[in-house]
CSV table of C-alpha atoms in Angstrom, one decimal:
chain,number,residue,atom,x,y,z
A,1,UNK,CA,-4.2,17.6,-20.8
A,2,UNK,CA,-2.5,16.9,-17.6
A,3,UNK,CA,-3.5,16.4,-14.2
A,4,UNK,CA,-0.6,16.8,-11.6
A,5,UNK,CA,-0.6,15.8,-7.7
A,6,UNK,CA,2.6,17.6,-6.2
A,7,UNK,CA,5.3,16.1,-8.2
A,8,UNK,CA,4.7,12.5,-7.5
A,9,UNK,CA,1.8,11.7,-9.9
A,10,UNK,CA,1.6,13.2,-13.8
A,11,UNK,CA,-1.6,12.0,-16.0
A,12,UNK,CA,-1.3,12.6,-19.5
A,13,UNK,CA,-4.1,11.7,-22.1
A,14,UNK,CA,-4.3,12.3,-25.8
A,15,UNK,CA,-7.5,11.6,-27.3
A,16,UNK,CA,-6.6,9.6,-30.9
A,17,UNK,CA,-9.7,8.7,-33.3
A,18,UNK,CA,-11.3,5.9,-30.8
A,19,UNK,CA,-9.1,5.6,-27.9
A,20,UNK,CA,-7.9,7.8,-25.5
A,21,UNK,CA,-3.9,7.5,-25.1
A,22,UNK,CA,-3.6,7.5,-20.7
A,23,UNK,CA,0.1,7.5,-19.6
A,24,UNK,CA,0.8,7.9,-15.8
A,25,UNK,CA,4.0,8.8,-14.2
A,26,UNK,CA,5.1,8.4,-10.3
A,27,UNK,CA,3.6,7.0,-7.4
A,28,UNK,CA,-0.1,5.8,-8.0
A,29,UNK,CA,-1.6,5.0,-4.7
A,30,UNK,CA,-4.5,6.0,-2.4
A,31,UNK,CA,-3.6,9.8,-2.9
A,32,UNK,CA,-3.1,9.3,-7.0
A,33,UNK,CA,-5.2,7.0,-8.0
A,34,UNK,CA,-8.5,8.9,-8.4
A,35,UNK,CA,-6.6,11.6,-11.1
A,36,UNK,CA,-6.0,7.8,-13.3
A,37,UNK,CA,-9.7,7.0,-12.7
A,38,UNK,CA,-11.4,10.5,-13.2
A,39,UNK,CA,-8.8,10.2,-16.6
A,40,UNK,CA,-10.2,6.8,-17.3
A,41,UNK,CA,-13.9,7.2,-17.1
A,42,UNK,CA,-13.5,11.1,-19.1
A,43,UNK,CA,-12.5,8.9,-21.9
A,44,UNK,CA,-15.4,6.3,-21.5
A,45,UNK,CA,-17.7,8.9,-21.1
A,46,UNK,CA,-16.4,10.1,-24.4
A,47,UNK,CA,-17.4,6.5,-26.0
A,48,UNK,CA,-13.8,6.2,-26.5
A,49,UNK,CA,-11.1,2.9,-25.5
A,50,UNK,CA,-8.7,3.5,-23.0
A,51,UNK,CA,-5.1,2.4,-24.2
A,52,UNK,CA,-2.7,2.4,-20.8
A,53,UNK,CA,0.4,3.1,-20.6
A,54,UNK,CA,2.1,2.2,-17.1
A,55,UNK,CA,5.7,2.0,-17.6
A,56,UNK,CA,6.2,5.4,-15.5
A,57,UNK,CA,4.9,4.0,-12.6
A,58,UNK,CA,7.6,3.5,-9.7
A,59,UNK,CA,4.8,2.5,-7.0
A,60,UNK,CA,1.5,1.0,-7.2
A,61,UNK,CA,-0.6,-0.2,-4.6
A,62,UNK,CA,-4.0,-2.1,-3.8
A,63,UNK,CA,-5.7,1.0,-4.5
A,64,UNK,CA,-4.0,2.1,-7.8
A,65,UNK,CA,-4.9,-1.8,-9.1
A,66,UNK,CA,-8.4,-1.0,-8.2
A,67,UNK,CA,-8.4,2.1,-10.4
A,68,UNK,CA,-7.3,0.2,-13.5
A,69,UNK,CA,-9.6,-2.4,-12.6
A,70,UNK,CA,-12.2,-0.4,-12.3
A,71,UNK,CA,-11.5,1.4,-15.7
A,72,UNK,CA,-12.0,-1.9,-17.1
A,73,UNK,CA,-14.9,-2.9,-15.9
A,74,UNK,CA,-16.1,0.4,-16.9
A,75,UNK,CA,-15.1,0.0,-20.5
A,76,UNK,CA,-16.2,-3.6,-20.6
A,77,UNK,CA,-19.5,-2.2,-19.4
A,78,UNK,CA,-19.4,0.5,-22.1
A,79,UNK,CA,-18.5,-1.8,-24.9
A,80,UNK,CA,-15.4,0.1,-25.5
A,81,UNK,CA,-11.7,-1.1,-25.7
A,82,UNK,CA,-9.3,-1.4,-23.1
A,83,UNK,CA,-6.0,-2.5,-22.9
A,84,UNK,CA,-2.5,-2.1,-20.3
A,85,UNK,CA,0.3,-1.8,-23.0
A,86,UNK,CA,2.9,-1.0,-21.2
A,87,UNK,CA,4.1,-1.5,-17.9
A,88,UNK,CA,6.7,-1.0,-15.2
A,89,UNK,CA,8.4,-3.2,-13.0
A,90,UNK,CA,6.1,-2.2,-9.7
A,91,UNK,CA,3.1,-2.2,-11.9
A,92,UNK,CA,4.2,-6.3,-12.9
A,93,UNK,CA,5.2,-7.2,-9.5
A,94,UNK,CA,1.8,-6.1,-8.2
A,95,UNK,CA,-0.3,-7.8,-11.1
A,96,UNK,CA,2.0,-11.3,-10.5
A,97,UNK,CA,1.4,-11.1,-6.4
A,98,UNK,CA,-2.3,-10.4,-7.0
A,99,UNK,CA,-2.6,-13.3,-9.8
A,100,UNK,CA,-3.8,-10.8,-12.2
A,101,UNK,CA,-1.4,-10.9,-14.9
A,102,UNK,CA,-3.1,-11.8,-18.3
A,103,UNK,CA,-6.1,-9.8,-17.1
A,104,UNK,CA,-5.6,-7.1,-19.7
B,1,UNK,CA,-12.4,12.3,30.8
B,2,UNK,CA,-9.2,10.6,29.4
B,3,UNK,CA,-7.0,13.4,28.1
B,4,UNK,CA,-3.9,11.0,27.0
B,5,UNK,CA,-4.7,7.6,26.8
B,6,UNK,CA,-1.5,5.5,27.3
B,7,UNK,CA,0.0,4.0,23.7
B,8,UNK,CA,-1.7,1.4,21.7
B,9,UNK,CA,1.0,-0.4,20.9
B,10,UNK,CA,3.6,0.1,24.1
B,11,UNK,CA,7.0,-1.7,23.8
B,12,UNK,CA,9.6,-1.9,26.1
B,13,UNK,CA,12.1,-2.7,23.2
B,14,UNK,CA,14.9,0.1,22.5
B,15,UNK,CA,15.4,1.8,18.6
B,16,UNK,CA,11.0,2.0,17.9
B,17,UNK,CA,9.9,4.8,16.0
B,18,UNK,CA,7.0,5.7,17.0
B,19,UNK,CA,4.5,8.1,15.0
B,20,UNK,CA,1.1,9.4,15.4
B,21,UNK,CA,-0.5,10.0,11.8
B,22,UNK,CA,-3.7,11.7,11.4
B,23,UNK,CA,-6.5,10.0,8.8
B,24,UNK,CA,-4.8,11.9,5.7
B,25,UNK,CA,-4.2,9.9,2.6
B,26,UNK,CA,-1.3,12.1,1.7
B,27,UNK,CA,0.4,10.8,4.7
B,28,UNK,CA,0.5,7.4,3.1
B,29,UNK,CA,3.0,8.6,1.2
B,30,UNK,CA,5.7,10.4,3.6
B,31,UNK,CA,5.1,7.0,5.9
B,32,UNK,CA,6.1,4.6,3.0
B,33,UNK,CA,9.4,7.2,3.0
B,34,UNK,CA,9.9,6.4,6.4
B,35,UNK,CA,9.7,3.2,6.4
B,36,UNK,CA,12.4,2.5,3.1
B,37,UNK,CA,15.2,5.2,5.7
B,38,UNK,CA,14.3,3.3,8.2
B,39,UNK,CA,15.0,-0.3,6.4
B,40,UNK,CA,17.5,0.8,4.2
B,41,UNK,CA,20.1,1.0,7.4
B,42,UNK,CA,19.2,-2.6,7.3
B,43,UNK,CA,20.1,-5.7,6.0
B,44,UNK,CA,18.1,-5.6,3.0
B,45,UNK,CA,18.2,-5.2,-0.5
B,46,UNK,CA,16.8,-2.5,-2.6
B,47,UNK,CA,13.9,-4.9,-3.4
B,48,UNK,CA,13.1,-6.0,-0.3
B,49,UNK,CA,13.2,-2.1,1.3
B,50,UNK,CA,10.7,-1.6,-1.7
B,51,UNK,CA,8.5,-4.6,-0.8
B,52,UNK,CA,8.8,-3.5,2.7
B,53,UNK,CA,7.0,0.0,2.1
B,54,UNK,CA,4.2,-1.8,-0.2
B,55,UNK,CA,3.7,-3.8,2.8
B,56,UNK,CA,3.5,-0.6,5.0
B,57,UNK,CA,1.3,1.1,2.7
B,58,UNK,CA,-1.3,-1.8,2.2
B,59,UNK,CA,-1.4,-1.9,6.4
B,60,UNK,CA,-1.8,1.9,6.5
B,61,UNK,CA,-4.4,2.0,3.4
B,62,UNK,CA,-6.8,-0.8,4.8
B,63,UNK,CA,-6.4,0.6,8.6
B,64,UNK,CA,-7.1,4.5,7.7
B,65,UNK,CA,-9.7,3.4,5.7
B,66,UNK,CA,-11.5,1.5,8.9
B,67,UNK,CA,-10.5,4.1,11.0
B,68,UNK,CA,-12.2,6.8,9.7
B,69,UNK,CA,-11.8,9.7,11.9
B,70,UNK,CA,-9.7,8.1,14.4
B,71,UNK,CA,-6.0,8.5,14.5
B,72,UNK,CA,-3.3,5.8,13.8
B,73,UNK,CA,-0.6,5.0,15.8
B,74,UNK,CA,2.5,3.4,14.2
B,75,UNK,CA,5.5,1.5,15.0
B,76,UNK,CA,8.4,1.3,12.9
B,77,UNK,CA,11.8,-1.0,14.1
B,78,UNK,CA,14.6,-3.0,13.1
B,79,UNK,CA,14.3,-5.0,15.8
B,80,UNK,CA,17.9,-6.6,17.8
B,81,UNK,CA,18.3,-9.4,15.2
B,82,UNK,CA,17.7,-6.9,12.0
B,83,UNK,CA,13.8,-7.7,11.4
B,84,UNK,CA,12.0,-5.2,10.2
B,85,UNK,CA,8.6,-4.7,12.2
B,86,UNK,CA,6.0,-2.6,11.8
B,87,UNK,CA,3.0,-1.7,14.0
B,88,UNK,CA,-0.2,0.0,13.6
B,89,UNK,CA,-3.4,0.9,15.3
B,90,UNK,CA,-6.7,2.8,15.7
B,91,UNK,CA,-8.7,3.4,18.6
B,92,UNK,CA,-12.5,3.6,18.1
B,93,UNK,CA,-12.7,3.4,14.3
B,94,UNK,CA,-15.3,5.3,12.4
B,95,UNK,CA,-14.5,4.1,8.8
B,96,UNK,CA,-15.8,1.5,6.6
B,97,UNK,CA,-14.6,-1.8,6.2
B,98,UNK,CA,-14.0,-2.6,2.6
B,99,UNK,CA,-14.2,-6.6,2.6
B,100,UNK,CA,-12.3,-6.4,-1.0
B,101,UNK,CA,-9.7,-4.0,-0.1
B,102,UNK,CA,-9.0,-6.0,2.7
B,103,UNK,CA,-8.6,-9.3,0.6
B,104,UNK,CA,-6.1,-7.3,-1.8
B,105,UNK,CA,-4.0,-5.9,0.7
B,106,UNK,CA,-4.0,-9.4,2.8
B,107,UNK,CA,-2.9,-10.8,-0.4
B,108,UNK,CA,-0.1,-8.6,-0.8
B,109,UNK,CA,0.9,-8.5,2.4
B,110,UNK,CA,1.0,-12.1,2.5
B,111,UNK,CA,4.0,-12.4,-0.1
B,112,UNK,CA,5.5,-9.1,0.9
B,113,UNK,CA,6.6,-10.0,4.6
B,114,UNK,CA,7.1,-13.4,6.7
B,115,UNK,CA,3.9,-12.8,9.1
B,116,UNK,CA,1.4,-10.8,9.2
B,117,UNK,CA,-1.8,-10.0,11.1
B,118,UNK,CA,-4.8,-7.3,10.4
B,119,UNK,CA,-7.5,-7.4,13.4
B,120,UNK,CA,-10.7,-5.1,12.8
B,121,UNK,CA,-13.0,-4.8,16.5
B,122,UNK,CA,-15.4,-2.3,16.9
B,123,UNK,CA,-13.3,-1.0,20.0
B,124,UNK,CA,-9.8,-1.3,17.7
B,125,UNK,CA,-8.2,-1.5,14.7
B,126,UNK,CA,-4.7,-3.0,14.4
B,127,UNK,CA,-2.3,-5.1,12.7
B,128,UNK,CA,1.6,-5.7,11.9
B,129,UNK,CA,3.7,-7.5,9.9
B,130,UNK,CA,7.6,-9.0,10.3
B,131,UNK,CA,10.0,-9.1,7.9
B,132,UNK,CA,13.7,-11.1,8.1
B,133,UNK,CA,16.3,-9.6,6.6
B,134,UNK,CA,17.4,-11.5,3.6
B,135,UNK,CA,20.5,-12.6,4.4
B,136,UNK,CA,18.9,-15.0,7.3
B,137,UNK,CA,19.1,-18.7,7.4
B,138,UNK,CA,16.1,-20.6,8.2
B,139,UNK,CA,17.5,-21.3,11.6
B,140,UNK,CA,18.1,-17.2,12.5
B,141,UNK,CA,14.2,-17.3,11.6
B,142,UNK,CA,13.6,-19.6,14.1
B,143,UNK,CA,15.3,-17.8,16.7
B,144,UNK,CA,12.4,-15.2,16.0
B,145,UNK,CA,9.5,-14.6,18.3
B,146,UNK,CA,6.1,-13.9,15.8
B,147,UNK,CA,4.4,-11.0,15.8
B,148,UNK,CA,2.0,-10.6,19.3
């Protein structure tokens, strides 16, 4: 399944036997970041964990944190897993200046 | 009636670009691209043009998103010394102000350029940040007026 926003943003997700694999590519910012979320909550919906993979992102912004964040809290609320487990250098510069690495 | 107000954000200084962006997030995008041109015939480094458009984008995020309706009106300039300043503001806002949007993006902007300032009013929206370039001593940066 893929989800494209002109060829900037790319959201991939393969749905494994309890989490849902959700690998992003390009720019995830105010235009992106609801494709990452609507990918997010389709696989907490499904009562599956979210496993993130990041390390295709080349920007991230205030409003692509708040999409993972809120993927979290939405898993945390749902009692499924999540995790970030892999990243990119704009994703780790944005999670240092906002004192959020370690969250995930 | 006012047909065409006079500028936000008038300058008298030489080399400003000056755009008028409609409340479009997909314009977000295309700024950011102006701004790394525009600071890339700087004297910065790839880094710093990158930090430089997260800084734009967290400005024109939290002010579209107060501005609702209203258009934004933006400055971009490397000023005579080889700062990079940007300007930005909305007449009238409709939007919303999200109070944890605002902390983020303060946040960031806070490491991401040298002074900054975000001002909500009912009446107007604005804000701006500075940037030296990063081959500056801290005695070029004190030849630098701060942000109005």
């Amino acid at each position: 399944m893929a989800a494209e926003h002109g060829t900037q943003f790319v959201v991939d997700s393969v749905e494994g036997a309890s989490d849902v694999h959700i690998s992003a590519t390009g720019e995830l910012d105010v235009a992106t970041a609801p494709k990452l979320e609507e990918a997010i909550i389709g696989a907490v919906r499904m009562g599956k964990g979210v496993s993130l993979d990041l390390s295709g992102i080349d920007f991230l912004d205030s409003t692509g944190l708040r999409a993972v964040l809120g993927g979290l809290r939405r898993a945390r609320a749902a009692e499924v897993h999540f995790s970030l487990d892999q990243t990119s250098p704009a994703v780790d510069r944005l999670l240092r200046v906002t004192g959020l690495v370690g969250e995930f | 009636m006012d047909h065409n107000p006079p500028s936000l954000l008038a300058t008298q200084r030489p080399h400003v670009m000056r755009l008028t962006v409609p409340p479009v997030i997909e314009l977000v995008r295309p700024v950011r691209l102006a701004v790394g041109g525009l600071a890339s015939t700087g004297d910065f480094t790839i880094e710093s043009v990158e930090e430089l458009q997260l800084a734009a984008n967290e400005l024109l995020v939290v002010l579209m998103t107060v501005a609702g309706d209203a258009e934004l009106e933006l400055q971009l300039e490397l000023d005579e010394l080889g700062a990079f300043r940007m300007e930005a503001a909305a007449r009238r806002p409709t939007g919303t102000v999200d109070d944890e949007l605002i902390a983020v993006s303060e946040r960031i902007l806070s490491v991401m350029a040298d002074e900054f300032r975000l001002e909500i009013e009912q009446d107007l929206a604005s804000g701006g940040f500075v940037r030296h370039p990063d081959t500056w001593s801290d005695e070029d940066v004190d030849r630098v007026d701060t942000i109005d």
